[in-house]
Coordinates of N, CA and C in Angstrom, one line a residue:
X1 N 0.9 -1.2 0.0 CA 0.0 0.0 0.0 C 0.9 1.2 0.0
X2 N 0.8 1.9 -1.0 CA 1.2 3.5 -0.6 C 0.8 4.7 -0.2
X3 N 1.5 5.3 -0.2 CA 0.3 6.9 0.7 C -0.5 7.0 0.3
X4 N -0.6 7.2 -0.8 CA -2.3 7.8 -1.4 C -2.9 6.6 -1.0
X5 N -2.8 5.8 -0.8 CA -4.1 4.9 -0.2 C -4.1 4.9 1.3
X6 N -3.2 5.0 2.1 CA -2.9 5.3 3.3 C -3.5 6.0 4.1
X7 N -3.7 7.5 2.9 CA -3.9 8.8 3.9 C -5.1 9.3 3.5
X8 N -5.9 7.9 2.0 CA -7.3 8.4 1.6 C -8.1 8.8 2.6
X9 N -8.3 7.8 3.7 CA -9.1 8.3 5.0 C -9.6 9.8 5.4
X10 N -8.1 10.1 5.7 CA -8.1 11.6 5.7 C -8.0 12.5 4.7
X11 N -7.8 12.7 4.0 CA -8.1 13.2 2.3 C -9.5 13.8 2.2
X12 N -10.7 12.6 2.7 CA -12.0 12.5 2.3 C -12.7 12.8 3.1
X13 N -12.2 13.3 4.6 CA -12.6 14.4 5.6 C -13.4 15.4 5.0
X14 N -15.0 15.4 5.7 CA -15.3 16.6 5.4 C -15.4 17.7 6.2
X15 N -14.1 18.6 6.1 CA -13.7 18.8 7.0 C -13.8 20.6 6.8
X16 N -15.3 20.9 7.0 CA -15.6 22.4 6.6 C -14.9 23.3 7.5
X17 N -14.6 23.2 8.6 CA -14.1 24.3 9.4 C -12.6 24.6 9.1
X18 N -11.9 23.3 8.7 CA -10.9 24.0 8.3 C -10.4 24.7 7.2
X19 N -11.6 24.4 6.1 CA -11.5 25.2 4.8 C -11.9 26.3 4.9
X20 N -13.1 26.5 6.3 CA -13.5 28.0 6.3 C -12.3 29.2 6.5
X21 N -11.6 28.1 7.7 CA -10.2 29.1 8.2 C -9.0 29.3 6.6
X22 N -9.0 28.0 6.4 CA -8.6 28.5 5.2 C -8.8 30.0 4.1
X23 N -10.0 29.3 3.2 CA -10.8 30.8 3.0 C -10.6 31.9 3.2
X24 N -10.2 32.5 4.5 CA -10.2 33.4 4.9 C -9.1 34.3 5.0
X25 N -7.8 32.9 4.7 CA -6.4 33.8 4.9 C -5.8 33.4 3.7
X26 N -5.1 34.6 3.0 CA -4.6 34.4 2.0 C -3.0 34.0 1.6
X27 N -2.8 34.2 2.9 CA -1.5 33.6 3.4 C -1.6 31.7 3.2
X28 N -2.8 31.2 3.9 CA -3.0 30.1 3.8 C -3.4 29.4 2.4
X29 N -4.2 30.2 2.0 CA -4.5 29.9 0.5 C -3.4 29.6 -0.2
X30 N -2.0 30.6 -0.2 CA -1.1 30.4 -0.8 C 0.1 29.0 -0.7
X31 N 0.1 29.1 0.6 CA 0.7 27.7 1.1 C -0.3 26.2 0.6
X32 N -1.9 26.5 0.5 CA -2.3 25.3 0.3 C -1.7 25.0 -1.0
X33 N -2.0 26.1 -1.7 CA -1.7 25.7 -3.7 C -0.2 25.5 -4.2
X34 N 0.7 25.9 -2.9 CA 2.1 25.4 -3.3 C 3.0 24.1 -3.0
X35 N 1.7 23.6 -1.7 CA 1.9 22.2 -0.7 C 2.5 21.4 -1.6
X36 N 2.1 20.7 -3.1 CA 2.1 19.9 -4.3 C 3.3 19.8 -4.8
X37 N 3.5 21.4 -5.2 CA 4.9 21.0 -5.2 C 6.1 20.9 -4.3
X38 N 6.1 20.9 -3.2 CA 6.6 21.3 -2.3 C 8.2 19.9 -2.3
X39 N 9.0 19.9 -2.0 CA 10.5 18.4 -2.0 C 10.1 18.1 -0.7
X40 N 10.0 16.8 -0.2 CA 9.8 16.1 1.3 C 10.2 14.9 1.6
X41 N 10.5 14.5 2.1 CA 10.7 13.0 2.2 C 9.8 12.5 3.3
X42 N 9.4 11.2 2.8 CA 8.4 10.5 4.1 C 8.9 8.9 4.4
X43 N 8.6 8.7 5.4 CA 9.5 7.2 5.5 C 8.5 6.5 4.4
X44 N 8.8 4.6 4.8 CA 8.4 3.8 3.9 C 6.9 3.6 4.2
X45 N 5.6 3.3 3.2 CA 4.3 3.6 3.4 C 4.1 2.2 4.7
X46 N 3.1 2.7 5.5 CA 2.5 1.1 6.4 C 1.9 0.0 5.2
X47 N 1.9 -1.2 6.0 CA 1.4 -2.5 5.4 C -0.3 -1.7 5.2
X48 N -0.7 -3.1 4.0 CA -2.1 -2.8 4.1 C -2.7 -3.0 5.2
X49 N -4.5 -2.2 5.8 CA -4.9 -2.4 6.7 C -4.3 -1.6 7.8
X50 N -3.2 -0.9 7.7 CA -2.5 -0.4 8.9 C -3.0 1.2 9.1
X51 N -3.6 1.2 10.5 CA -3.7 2.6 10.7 C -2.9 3.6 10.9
X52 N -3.0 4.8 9.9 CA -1.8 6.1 10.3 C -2.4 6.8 11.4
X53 N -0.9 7.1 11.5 CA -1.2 7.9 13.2 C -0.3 9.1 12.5
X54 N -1.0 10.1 12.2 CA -0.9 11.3 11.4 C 0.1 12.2 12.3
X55 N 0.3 12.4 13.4 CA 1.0 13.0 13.9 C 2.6 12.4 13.5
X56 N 2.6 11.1 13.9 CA 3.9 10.6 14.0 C 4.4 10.2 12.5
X57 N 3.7 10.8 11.9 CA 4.1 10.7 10.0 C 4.5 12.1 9.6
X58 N 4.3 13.1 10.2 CA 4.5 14.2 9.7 C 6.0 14.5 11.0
X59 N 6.5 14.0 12.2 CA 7.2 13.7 12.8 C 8.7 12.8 11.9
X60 N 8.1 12.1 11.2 CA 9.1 11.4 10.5 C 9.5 11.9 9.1
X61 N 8.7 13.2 8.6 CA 8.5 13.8 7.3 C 9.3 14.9 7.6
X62 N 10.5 14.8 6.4 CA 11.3 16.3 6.2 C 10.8 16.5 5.2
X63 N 10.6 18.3 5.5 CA 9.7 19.3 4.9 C 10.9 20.1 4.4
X64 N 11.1 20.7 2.6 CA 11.9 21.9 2.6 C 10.9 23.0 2.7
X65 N 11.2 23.4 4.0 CA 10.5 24.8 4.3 C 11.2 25.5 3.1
X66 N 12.2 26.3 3.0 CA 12.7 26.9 2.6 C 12.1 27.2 1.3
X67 N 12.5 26.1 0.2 CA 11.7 25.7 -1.2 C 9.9 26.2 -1.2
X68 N 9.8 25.6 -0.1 CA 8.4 26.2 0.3 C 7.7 27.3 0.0
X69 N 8.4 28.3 1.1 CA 8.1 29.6 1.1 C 8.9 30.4 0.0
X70 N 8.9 30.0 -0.9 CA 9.8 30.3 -2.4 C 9.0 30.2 -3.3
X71 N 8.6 28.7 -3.2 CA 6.9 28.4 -4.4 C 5.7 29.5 -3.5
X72 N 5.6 29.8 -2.5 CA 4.4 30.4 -2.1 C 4.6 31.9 -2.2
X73 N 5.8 32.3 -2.0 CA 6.2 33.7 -2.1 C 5.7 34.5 -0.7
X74 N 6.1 33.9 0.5 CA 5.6 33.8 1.6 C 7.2 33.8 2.4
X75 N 7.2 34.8 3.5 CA 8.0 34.5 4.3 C 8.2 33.7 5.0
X76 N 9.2 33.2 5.7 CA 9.9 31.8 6.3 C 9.0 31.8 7.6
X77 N 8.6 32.8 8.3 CA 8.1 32.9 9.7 C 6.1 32.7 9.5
X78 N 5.8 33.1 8.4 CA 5.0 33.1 8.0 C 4.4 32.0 7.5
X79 N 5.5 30.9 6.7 CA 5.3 29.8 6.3 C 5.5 28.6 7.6
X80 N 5.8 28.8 8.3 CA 5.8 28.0 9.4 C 4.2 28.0 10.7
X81 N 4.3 29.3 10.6 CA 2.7 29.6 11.4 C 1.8 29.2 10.6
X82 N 1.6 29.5 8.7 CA 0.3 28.5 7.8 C 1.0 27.2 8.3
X83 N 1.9 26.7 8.5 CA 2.1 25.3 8.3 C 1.4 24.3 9.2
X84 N 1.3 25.7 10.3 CA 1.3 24.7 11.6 C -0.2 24.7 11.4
X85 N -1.1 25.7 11.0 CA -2.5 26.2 10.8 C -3.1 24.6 10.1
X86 N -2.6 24.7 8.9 CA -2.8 23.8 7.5 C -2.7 22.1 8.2
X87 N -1.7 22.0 8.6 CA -1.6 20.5 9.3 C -2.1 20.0 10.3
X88 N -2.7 21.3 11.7 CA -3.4 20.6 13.0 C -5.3 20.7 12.3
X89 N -5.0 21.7 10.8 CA -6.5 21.9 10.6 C -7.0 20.2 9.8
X90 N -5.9 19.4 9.2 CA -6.2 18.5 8.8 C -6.8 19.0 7.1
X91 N -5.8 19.7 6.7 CA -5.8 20.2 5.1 C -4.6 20.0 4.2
X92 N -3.3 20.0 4.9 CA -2.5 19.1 3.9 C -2.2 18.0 4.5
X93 N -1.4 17.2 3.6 CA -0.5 15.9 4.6 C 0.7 15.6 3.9
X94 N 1.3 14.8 5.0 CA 2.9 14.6 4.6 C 3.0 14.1 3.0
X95 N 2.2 13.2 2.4 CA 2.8 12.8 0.6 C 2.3 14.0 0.0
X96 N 1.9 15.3 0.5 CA 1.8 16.5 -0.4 C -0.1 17.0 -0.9
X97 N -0.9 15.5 -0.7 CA -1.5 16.0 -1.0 C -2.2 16.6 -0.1
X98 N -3.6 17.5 -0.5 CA -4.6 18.0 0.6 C -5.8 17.3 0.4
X99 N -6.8 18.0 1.8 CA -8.1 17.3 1.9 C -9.0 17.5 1.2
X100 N -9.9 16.9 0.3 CA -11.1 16.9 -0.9 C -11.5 18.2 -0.9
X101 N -12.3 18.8 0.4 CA -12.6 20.6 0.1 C -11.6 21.5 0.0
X102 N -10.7 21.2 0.4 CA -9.2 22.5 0.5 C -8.8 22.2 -0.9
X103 N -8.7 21.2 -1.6 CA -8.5 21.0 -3.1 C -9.4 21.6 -3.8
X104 N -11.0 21.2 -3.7 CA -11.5 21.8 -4.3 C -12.0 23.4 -4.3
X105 N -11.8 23.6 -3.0 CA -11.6 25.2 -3.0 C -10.5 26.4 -3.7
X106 N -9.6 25.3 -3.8 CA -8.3 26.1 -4.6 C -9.0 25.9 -6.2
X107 N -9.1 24.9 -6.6 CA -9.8 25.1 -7.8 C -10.4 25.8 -8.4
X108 N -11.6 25.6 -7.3 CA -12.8 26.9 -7.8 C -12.0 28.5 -7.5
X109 N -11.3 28.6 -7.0 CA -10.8 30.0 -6.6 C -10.0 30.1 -7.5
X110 N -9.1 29.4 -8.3 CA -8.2 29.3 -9.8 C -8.9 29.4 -10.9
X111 N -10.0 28.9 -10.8 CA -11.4 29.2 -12.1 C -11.7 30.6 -11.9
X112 N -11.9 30.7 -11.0 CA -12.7 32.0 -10.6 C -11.6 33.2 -11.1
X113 N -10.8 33.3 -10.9 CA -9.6 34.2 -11.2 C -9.3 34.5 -12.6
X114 N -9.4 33.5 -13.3 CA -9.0 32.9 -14.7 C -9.7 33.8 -15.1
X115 N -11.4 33.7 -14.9 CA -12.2 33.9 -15.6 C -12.2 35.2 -15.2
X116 N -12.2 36.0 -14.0 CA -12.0 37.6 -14.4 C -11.0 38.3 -15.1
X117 N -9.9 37.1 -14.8 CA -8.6 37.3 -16.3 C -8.8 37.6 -17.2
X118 N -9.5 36.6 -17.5 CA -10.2 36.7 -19.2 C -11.3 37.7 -19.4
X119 N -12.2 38.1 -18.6 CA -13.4 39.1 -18.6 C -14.7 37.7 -19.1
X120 N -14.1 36.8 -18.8 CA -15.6 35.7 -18.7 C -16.5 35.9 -18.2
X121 N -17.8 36.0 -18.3 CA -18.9 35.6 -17.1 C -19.5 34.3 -16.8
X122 N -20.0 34.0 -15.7 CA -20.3 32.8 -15.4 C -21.6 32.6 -16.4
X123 N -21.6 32.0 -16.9 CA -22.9 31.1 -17.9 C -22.0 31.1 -19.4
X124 N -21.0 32.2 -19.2 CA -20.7 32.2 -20.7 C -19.6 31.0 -21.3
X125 N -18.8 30.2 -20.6 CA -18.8 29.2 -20.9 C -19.2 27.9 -20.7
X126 N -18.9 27.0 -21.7 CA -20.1 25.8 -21.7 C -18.9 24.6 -22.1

């Protein structure tokens, strides 16, 4: 079994409160949409059937802050406070990915941008 099946569990959290906090800071927004690419290393995935214990995975996960707050364009002190926000809220995780609403929230807020980019209105494409 590898992470993505590991950490689907949590992935598939519907986990509105922390996308609300999300939402709200643009600091955090920034960090969620750079998590992806972010360089990390994580130990080797558990056997199948094995329950993750989320704390002690991101305990064994090196994170390049650095790289980090570089993709996000985010200060180092700043990227450490979203980080800590983002991971006790249960919206990223150590293999990089985030949880179903915090993903789809970035989406729709990348559509949504796009489309004032362009001077789109909503109905006008199909």
């Amino acid at each position: 079994m590898g992470w993505n099946d590991a950490l689907l569990i949590h992935r598939a959290a519907e986990n509105y409160h922390g996308v609300a906090l999300m939402a709200r800071d643009p600091i955090l927004i920034r960090l969620a949409a750079a998590w992806p690419k972010v360089k990390r290393q994580l130990p080797a995935p558990p056997r199948p059937g094995t329950e993750v214990d989320l704390e002690a995975l991101w305990e064994k996960t090196r994170v390049d802050f650095q790289g980090w707050a570089e993709l996000a364009q985010v200060g180092l002190l700043q990227l450490l406070e979203g980080w800590q926000v983002l991971k006790g809220n249960g919206l990223i995780f150590p293999d990089g990915t985030l949880n179903h609403l915090a993903d789809n929230f970035l989406k729709k807020e990348a559509a949504g941008k796009l489309m004032v980019d362009f001077g789109i209105k909503r109905g006008e494409m199909k």
